[in-house]
Coordinates of C-alpha atoms and ligand atoms in Angstrom, one line a residue:
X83 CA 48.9 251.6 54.3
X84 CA 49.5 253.3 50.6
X85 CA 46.9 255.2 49.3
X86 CA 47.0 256.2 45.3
X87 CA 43.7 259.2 44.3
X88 CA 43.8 259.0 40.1
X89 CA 41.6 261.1 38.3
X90 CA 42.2 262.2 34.5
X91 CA 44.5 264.6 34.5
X92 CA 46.4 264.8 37.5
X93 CA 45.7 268.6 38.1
X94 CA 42.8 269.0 39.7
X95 CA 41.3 266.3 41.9
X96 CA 43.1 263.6 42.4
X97 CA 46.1 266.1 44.0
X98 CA 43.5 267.4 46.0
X99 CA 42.2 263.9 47.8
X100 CA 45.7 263.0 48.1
X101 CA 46.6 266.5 49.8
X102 CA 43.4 266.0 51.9
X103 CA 44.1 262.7 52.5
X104 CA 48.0 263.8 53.7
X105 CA 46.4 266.6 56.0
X106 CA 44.1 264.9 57.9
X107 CA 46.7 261.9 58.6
X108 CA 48.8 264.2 59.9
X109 CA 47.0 265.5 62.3
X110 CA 45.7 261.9 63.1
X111 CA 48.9 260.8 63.1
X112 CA 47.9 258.2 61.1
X113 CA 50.8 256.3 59.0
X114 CA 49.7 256.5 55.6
X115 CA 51.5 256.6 52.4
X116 CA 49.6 258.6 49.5
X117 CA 50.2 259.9 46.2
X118 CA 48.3 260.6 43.1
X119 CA 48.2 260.0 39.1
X120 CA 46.2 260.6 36.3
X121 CA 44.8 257.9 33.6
X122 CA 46.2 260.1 30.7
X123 CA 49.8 261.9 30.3
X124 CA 48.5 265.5 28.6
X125 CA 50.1 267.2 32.4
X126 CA 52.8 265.4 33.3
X127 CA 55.4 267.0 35.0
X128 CA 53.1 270.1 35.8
X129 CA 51.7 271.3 39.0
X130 CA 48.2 271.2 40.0
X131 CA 45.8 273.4 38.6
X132 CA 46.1 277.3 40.0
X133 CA 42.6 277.5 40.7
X134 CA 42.9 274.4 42.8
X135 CA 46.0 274.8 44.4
X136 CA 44.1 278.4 45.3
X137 CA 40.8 277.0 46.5
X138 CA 42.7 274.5 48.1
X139 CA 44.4 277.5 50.2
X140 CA 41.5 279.2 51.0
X141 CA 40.4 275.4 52.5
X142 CA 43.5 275.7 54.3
X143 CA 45.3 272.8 52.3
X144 CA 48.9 273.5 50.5
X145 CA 49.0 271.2 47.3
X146 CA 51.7 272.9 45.8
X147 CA 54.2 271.3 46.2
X148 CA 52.2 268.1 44.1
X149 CA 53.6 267.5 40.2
X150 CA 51.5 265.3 37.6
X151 CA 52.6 261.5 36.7
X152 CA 50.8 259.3 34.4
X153 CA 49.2 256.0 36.2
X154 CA 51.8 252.7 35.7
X155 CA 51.0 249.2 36.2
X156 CA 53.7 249.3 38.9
X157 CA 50.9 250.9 41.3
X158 CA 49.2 247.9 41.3
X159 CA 52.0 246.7 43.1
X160 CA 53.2 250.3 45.0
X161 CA 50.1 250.8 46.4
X162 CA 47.0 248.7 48.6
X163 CA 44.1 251.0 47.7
X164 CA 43.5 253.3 44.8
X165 CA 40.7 255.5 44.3
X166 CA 39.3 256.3 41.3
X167 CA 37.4 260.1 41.1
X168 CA 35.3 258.8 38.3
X169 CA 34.0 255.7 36.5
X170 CA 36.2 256.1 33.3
X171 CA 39.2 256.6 35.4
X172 CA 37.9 253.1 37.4
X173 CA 36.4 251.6 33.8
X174 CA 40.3 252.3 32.8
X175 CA 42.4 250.7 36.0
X176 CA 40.2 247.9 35.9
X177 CA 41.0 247.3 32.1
X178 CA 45.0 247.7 32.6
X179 CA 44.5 244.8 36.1
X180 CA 46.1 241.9 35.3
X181 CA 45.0 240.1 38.5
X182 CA 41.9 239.9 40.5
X183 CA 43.8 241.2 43.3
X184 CA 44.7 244.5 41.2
X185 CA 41.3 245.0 40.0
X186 CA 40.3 244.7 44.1
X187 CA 42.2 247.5 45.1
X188 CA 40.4 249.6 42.7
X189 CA 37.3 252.0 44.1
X190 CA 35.1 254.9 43.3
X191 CA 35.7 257.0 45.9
X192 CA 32.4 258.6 46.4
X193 CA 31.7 254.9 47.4
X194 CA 33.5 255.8 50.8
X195 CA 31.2 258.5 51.8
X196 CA 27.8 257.0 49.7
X197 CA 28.5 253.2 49.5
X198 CA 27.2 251.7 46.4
X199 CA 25.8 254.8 44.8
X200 CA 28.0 254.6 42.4
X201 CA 28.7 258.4 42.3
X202 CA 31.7 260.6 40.7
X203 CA 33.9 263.5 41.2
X204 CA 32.9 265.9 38.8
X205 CA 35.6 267.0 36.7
X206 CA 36.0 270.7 37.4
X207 CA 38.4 271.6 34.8
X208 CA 36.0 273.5 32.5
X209 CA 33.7 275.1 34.5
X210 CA 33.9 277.8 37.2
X211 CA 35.5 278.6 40.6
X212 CA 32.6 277.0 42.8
X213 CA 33.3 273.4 41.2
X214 CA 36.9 273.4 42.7
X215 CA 35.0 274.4 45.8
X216 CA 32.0 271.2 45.2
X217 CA 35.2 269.1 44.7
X218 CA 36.5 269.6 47.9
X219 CA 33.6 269.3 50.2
X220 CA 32.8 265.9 48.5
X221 CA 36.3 264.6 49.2
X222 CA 36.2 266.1 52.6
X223 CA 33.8 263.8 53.5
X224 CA 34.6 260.7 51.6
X225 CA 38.5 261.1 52.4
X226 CA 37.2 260.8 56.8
X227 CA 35.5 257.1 55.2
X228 CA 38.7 256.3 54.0
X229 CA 40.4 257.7 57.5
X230 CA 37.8 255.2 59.5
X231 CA 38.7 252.0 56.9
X232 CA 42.5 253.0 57.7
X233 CA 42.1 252.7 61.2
X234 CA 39.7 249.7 61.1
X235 CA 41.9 247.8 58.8
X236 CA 45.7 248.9 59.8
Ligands
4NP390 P1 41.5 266.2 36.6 O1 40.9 267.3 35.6 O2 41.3 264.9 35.9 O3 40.7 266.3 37.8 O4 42.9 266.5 36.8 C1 41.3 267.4 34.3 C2 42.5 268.1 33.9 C3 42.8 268.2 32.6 C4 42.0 267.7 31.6 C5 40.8 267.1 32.0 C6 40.5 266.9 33.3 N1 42.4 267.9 30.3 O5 41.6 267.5 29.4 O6 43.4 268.4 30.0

């Protein structure tokens, strides 16, 4: 199974699903493949955010190693589910589909955890500390949903 997060920016929470994702299939031993992008190319190349990689840490994840890519067409292809944090990141993959089996790998992810509320990721990325903290306890728990439909589904 490949797993894509994509949020925005690719700084702050989709590296974070994807290194929760990584984490917890480790220690699963789950075979998973995961990576992340962002919709929009303002952080390419860069590193997550510090004050993620940082609360990520004190969560006892290590992000840092994670750099920024822009979302391609090609991970339609590349990958068999992709979350989406919010609804303009899912508004935007659904719009750059060009099959209904592309748009059908596309999902909110707060889905996993609250299905059909419809709920987002808050982007944390001007605000304070404790919304990198609110970002990881949501994904905590949706990323374990997306554990369970791994193992249900191969
Ligand atoms: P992300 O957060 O989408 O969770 O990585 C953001 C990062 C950067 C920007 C917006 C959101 N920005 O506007 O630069």
């Amino acid at each position: 199974m490949r797993v894509l997060m994509v949020c925005l920016g690719n700084i702050c929470r989709s590296p974070i699903a994807e290194g929760i994702l990584r984490q917890k299939a480790a220690e699963q031993g789950i075979d998973v493949a995961t990576d992340s992008a962002g919709t929009a190319a303002y952080h390419v190349g860069e590193a997550p955010d510090r004050r993620m990689i940082m609360t990520a840490g004190k969560n006892g994840i290590d992000i840092s190693d994670l750099s920024a890519r822009q979302f391609v067409k090609a991970d339609y292809q590349n990958f068999d589910l992709i979350y989406a944090m919010d609804q303009s990141n899912y508004d935007n993959m659904i719009r750059l589909a060009a099959t209904e089996s592309d748009r059908q790998k596309v999902r909110l992810i707060l889905n996993e955890s609250n299905p059909g509320s419809n709920a987002e990721v808050p982007d944390p990325y001007y605000g304070g500390d404790q919304g990198f903290q609110h970002v990881i306890d949501l994904l905590d728990v949706a990323v374990d949903k997306v554990i369970e439909r791994i193992k249900t589904n191969g």
